[in-house]
mmCIF file of N, CA and C in Angstrom:
data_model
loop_
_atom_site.group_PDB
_atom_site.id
_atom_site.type_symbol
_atom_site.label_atom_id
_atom_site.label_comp_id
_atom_site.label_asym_id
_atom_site.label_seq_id
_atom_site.Cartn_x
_atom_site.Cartn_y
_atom_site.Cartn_z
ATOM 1 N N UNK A 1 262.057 211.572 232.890
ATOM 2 C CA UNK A 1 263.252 211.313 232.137
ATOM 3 C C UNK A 1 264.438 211.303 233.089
ATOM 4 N N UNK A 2 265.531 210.624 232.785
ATOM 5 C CA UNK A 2 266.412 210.500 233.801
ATOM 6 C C UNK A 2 267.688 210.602 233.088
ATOM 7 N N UNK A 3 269.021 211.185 233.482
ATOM 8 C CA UNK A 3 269.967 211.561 232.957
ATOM 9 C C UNK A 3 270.695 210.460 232.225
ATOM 10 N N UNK A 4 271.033 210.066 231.426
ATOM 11 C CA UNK A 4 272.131 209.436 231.237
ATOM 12 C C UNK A 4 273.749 209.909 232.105
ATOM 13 N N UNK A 5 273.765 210.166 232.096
ATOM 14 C CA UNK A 5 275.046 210.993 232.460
ATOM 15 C C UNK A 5 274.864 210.598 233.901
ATOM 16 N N UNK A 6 276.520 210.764 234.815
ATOM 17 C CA UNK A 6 276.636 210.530 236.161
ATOM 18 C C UNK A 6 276.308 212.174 236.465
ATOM 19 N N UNK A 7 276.362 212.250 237.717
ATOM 20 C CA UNK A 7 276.034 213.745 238.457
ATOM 21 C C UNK A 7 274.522 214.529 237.876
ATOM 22 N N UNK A 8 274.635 216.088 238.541
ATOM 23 C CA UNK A 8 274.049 216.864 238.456
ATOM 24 C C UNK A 8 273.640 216.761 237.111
ATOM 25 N N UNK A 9 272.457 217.692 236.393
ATOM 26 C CA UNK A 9 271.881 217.933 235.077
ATOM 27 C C UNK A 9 271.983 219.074 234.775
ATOM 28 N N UNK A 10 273.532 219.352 235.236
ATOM 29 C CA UNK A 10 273.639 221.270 234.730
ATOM 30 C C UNK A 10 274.353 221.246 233.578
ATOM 31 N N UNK A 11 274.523 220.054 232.613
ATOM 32 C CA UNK A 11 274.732 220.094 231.144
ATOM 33 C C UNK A 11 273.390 220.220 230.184
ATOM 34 N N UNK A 12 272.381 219.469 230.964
ATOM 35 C CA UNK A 12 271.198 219.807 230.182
ATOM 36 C C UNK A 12 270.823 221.019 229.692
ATOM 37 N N UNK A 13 270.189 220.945 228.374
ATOM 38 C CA UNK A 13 269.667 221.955 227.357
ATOM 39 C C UNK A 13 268.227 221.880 227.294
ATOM 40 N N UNK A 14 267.488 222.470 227.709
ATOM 41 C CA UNK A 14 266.341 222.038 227.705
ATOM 42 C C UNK A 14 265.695 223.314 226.687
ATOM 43 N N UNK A 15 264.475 223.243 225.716
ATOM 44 C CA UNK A 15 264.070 224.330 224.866
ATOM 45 C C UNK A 15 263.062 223.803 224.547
ATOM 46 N N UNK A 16 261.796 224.998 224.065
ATOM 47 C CA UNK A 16 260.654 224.908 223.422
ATOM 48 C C UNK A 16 260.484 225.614 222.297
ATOM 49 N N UNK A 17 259.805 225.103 221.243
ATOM 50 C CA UNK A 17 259.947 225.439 219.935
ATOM 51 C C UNK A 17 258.657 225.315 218.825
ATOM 52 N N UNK A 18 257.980 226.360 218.444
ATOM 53 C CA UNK A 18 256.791 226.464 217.949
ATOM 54 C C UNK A 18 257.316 225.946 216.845
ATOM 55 N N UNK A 19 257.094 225.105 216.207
ATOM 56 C CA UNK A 19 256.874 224.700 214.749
ATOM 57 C C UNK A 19 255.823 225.086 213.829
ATOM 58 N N UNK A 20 254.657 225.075 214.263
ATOM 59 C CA UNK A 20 253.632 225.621 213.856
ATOM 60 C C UNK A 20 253.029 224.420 212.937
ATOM 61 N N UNK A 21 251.433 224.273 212.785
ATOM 62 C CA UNK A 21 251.175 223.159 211.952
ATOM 63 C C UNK A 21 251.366 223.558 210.328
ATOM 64 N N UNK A 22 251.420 222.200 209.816
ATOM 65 C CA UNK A 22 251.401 222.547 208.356
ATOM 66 C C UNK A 22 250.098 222.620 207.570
ATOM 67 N N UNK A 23 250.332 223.922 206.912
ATOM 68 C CA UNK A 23 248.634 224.002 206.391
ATOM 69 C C UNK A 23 249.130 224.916 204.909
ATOM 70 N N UNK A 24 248.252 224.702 204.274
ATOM 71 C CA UNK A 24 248.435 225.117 202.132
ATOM 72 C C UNK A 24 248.572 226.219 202.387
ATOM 73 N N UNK A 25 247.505 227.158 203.436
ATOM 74 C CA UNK A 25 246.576 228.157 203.806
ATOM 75 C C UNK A 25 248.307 229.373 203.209
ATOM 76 N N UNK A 26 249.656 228.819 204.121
ATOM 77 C CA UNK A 26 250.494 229.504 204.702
ATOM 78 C C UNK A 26 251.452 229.773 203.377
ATOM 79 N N UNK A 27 250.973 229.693 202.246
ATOM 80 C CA UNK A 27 252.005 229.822 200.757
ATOM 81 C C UNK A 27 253.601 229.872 201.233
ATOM 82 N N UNK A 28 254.076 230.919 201.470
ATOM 83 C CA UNK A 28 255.310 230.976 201.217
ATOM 84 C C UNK A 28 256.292 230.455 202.677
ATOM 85 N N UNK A 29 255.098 230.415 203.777
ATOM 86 C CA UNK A 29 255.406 229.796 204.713
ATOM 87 C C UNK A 29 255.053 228.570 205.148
ATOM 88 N N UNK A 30 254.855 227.653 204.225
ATOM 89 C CA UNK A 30 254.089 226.561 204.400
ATOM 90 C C UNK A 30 255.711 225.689 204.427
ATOM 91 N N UNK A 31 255.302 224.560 205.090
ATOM 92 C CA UNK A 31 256.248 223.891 205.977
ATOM 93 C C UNK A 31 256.933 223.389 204.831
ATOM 94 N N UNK A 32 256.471 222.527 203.595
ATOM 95 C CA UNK A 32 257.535 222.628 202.658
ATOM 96 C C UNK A 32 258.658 223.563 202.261
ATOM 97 N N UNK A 33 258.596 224.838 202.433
ATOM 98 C CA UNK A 33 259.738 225.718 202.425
ATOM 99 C C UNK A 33 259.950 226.130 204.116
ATOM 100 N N UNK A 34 259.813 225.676 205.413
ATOM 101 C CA UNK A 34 260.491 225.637 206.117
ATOM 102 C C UNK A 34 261.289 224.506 207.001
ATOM 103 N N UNK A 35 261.098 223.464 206.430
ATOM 104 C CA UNK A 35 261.471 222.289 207.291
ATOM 105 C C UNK A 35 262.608 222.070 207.250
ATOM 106 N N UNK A 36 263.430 222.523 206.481
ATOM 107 C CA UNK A 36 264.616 222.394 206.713
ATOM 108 C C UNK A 36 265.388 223.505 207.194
ATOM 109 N N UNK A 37 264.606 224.626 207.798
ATOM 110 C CA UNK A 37 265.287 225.703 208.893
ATOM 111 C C UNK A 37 264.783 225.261 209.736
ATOM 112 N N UNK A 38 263.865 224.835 210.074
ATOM 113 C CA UNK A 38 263.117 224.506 211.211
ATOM 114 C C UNK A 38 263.945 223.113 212.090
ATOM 115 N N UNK A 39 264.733 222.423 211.048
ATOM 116 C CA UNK A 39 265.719 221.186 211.355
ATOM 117 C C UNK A 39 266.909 221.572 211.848
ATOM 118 N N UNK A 40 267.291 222.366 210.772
ATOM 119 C CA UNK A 40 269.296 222.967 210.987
ATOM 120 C C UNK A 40 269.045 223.853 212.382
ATOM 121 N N UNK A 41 267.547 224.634 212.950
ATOM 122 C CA UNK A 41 267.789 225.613 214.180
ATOM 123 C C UNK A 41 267.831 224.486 215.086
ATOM 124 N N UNK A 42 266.919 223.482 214.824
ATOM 125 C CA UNK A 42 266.683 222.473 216.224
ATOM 126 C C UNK A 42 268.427 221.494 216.256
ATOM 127 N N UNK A 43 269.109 221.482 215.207
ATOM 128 C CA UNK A 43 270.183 220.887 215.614
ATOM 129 C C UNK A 43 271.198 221.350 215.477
ATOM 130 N N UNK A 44 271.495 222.854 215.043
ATOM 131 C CA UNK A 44 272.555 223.418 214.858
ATOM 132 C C UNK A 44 272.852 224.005 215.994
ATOM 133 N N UNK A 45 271.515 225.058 216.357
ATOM 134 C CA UNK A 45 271.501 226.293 216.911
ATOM 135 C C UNK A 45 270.951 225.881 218.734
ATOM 136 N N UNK A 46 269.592 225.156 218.403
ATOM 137 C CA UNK A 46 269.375 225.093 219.866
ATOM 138 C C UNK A 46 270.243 223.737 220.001
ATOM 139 N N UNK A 47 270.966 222.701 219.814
ATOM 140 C CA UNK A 47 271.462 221.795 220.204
ATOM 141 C C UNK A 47 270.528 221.075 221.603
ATOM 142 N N UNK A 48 269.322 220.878 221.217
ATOM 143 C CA UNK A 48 268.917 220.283 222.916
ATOM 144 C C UNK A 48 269.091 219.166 223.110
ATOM 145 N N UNK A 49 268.829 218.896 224.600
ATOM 146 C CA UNK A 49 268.837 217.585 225.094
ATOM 147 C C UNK A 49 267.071 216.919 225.175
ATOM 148 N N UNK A 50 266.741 218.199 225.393
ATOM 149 C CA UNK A 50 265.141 218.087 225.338
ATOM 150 C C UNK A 50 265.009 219.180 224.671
ATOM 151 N N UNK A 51 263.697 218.656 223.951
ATOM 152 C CA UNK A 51 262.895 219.987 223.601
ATOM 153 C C UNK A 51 261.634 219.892 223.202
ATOM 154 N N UNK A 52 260.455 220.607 223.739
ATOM 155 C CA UNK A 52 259.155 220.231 223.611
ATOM 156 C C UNK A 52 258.851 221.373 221.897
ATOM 157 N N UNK A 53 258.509 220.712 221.407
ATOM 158 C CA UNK A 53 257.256 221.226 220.352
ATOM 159 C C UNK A 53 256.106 221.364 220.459
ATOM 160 N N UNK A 54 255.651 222.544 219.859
ATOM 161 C CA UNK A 54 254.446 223.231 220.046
ATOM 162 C C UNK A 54 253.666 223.281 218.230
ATOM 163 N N UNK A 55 252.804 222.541 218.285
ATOM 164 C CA UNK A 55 251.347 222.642 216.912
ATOM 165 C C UNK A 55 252.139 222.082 215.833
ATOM 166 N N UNK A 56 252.847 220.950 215.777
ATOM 167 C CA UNK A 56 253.141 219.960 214.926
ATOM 168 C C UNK A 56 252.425 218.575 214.730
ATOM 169 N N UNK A 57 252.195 218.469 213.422
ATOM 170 C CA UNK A 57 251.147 217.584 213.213
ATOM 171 C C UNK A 57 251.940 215.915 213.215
ATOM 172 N N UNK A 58 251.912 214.828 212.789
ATOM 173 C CA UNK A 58 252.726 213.924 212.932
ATOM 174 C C UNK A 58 253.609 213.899 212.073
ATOM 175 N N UNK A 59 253.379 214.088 210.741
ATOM 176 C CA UNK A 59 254.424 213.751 209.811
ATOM 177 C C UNK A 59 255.391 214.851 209.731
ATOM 178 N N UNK A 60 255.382 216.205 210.355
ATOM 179 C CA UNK A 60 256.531 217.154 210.819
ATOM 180 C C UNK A 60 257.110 216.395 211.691
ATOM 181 N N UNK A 61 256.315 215.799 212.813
ATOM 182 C CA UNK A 61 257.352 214.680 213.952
ATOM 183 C C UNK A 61 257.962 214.191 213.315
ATOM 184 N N UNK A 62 257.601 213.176 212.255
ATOM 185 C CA UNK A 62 258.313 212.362 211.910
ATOM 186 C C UNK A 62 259.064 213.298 211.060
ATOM 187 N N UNK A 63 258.908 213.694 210.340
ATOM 188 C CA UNK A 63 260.389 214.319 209.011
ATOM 189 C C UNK A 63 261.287 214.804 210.343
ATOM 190 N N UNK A 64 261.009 215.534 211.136
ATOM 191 C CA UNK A 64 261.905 216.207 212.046
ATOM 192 C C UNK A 64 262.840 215.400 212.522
ATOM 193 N N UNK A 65 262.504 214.076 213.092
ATOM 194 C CA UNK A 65 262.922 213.216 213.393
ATOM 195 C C UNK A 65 264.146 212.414 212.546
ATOM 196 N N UNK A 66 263.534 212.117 211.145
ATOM 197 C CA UNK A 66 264.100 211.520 210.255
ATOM 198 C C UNK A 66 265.925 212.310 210.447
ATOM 199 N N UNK A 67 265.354 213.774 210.362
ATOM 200 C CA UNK A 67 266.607 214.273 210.050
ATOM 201 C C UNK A 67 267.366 214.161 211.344
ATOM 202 N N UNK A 68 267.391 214.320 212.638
ATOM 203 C CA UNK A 68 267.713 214.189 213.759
ATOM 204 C C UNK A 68 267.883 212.714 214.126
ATOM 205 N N UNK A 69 268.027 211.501 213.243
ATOM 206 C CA UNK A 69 267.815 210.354 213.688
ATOM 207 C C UNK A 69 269.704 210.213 213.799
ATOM 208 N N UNK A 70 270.140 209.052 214.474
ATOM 209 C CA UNK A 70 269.141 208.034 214.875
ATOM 210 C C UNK A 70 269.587 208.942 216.445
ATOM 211 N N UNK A 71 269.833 209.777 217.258
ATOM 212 C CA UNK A 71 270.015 210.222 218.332
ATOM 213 C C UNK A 71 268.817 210.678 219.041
ATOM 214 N N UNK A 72 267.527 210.901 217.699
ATOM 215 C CA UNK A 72 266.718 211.628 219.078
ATOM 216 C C UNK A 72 265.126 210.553 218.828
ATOM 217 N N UNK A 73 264.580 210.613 219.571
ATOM 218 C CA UNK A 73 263.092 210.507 219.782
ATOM 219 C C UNK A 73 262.313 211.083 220.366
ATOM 220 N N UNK A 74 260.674 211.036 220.682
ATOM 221 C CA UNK A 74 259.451 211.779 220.847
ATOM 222 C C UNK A 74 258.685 210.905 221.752
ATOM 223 N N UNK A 75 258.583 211.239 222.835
ATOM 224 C CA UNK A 75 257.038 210.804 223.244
ATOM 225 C C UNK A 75 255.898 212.155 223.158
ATOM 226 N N UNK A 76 255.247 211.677 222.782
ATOM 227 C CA UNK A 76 253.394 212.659 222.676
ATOM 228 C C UNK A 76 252.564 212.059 222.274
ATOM 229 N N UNK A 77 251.282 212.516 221.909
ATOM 230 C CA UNK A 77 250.286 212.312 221.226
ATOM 231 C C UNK A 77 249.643 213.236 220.324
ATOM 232 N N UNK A 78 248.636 213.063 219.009
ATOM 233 C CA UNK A 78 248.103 213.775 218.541
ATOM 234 C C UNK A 78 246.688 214.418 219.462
ATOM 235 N N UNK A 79 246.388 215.599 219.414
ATOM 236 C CA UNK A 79 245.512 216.205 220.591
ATOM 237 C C UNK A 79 243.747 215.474 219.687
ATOM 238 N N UNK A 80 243.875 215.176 218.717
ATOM 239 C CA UNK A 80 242.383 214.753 218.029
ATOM 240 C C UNK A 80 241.879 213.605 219.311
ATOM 241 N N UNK A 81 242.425 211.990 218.963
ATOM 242 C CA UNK A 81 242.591 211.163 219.093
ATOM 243 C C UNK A 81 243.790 210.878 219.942
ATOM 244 N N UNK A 82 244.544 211.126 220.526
ATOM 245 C CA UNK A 82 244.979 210.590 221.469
ATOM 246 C C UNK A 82 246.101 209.280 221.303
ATOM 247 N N UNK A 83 246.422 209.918 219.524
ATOM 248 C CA UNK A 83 246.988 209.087 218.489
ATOM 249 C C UNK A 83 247.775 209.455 218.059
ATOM 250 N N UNK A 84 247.221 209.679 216.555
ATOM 251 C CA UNK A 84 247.988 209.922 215.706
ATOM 252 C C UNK A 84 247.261 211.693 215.084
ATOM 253 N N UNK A 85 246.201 211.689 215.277
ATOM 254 C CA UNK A 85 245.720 212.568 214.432
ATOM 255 C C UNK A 85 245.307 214.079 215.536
ATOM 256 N N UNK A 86 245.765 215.466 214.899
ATOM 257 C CA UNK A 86 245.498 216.488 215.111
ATOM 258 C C UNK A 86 246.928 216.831 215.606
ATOM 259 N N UNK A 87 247.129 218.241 216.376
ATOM 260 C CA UNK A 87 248.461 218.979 216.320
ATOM 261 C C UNK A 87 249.038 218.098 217.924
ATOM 262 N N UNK A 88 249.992 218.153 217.508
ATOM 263 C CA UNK A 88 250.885 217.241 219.014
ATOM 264 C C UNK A 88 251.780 218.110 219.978
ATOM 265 N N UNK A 89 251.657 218.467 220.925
ATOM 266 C CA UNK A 89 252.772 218.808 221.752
ATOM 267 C C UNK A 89 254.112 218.036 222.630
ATOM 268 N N UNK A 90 254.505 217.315 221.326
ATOM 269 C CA UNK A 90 255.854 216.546 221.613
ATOM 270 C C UNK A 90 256.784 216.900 222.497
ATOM 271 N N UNK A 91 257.178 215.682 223.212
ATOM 272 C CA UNK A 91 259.163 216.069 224.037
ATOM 273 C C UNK A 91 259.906 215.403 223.208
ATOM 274 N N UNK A 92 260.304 215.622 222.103
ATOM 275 C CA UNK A 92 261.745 215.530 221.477
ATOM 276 C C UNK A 92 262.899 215.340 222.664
ATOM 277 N N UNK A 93 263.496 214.125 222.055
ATOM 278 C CA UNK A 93 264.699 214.141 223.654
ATOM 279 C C UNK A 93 266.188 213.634 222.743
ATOM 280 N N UNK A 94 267.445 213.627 223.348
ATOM 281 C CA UNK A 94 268.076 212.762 222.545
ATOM 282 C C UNK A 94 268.720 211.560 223.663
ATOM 283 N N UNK A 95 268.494 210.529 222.659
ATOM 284 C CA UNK A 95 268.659 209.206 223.610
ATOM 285 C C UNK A 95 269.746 209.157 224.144
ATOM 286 N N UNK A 96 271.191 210.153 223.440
ATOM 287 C CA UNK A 96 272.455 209.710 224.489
ATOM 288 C C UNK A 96 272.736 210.356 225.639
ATOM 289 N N UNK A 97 271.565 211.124 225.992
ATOM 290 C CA UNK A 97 271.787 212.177 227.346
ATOM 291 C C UNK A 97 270.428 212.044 228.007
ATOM 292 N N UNK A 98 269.555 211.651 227.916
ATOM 293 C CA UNK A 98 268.239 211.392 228.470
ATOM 294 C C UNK A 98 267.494 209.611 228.205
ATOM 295 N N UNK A 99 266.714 209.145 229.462
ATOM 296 C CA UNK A 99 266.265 208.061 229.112
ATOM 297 C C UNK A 99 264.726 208.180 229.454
ATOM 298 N N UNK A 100 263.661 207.861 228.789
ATOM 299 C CA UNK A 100 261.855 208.088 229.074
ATOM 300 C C UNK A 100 262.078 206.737 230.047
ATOM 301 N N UNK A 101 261.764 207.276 230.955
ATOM 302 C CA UNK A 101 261.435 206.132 232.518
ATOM 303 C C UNK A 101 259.635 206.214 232.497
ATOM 304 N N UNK A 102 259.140 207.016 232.075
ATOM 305 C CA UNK A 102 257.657 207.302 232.166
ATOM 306 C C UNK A 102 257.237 208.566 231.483
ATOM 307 N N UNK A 103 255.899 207.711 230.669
ATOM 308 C CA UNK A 103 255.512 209.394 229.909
ATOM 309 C C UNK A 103 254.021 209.175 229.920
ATOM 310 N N UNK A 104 252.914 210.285 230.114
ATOM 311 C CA UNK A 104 251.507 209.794 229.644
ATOM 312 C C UNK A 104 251.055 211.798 228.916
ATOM 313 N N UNK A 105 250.101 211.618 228.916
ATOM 314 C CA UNK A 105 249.441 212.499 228.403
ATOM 315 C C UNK A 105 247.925 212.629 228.981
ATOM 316 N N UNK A 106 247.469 214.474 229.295
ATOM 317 C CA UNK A 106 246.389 214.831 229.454
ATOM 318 C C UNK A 106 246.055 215.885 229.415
ATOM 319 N N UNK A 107 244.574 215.645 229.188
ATOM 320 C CA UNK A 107 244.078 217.420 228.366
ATOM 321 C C UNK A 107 243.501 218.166 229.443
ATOM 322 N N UNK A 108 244.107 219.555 229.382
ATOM 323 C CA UNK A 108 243.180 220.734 230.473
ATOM 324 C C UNK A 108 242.185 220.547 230.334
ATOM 325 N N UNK A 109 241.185 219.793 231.419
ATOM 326 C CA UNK A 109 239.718 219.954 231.456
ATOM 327 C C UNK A 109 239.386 219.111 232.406
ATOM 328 N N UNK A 110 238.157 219.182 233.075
ATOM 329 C CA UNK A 110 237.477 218.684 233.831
ATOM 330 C C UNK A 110 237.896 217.234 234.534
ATOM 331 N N UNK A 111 237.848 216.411 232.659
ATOM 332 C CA UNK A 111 237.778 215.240 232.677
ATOM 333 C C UNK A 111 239.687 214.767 231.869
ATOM 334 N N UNK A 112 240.084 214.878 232.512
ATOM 335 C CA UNK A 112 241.994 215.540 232.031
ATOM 336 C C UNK A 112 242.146 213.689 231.370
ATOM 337 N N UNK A 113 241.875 212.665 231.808
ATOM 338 C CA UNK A 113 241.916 211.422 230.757
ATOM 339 C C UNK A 113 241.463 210.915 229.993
ATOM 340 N N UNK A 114 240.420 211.951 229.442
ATOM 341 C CA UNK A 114 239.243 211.886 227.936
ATOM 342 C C UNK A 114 239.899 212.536 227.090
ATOM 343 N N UNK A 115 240.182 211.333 225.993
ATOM 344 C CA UNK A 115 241.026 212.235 224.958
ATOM 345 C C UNK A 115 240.221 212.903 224.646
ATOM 346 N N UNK A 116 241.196 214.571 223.821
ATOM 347 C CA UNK A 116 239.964 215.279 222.887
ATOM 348 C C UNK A 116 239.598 216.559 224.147
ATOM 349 N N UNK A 117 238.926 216.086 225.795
ATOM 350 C CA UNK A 117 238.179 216.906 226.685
ATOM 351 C C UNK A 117 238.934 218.460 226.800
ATOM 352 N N UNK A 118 237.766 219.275 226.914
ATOM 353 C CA UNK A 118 238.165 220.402 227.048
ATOM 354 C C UNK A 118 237.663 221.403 228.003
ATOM 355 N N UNK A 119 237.604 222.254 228.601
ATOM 356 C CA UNK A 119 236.759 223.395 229.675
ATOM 357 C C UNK A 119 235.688 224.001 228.673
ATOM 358 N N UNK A 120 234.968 223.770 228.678
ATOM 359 C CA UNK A 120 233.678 224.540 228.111
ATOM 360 C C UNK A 120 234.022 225.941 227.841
ATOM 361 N N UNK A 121 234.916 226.290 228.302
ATOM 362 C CA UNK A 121 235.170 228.388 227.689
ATOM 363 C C UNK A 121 236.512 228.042 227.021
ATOM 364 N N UNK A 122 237.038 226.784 226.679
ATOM 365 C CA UNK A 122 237.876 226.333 225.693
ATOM 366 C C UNK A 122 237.766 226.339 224.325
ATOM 367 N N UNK A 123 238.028 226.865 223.142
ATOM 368 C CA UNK A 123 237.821 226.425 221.623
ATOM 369 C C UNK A 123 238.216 225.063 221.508
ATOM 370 N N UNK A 124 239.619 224.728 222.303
ATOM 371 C CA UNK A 124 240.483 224.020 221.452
ATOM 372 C C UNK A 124 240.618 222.605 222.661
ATOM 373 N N UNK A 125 241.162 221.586 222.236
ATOM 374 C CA UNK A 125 241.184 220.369 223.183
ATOM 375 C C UNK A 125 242.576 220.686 223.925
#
């Protein structure tokens, strides 16, 4: 990513932020009753320029997004498929202070450009 901005990047905000996936399992914490704290912290409170998300599925990307539009976007992938499907570890960026010059994706393991691959003493991809 490359600055928009002339000079140094000591205005940058950079932050990481568990969202957590959405699942029924979580009743009173299930993402329908948090998505909109989970929105007002990412744009009130952390104000970033970047910010990676942690175990968000796509359509949290996207609602997250919706509300943060039209200033920010995402490059990632879903960890299933290499798509759309399973939890994503997104870079949320906002386009008037950052530009994606290059982005890819790969999984801890052996074989790090097989979507999905994992280390054999791994559960998870």
């Amino acid at each position: 990513m490359a600055d928009r901005r002339q000079g140094p990047l000591l205005g940058l905000r950079v932050a990481s932020f568990n969202v957590r996936y959405d699942t029924s399992h979580d009743g009173l914490d299930a993402w329908r009753h948090r998505k909109q704290d989970v929105v007002k912290y990412i744009r009130d409170d952390l104000k970033p320029s970047v910010v990676g998300l942690q175990e968000p599925l796509h359509h949290q990307v996207k609602e997250i997004l919706e509300e943060l539009e039209p200033d920010f976007d995402y490059v990632g992938v879903g960890r299933d498929d290499g798509r759309l499907k399973g939890e994503f570890n997104p870079i949320i960026y906002d386009k008037r202070v950052v530009e994606v010059t290059e982005s890819g994706t790969f999984w801890l393991s052996e074989s790090p450009e097989v979507v999905g691959s994992k280390f054999p003493s791994s559960s998870l991809p």
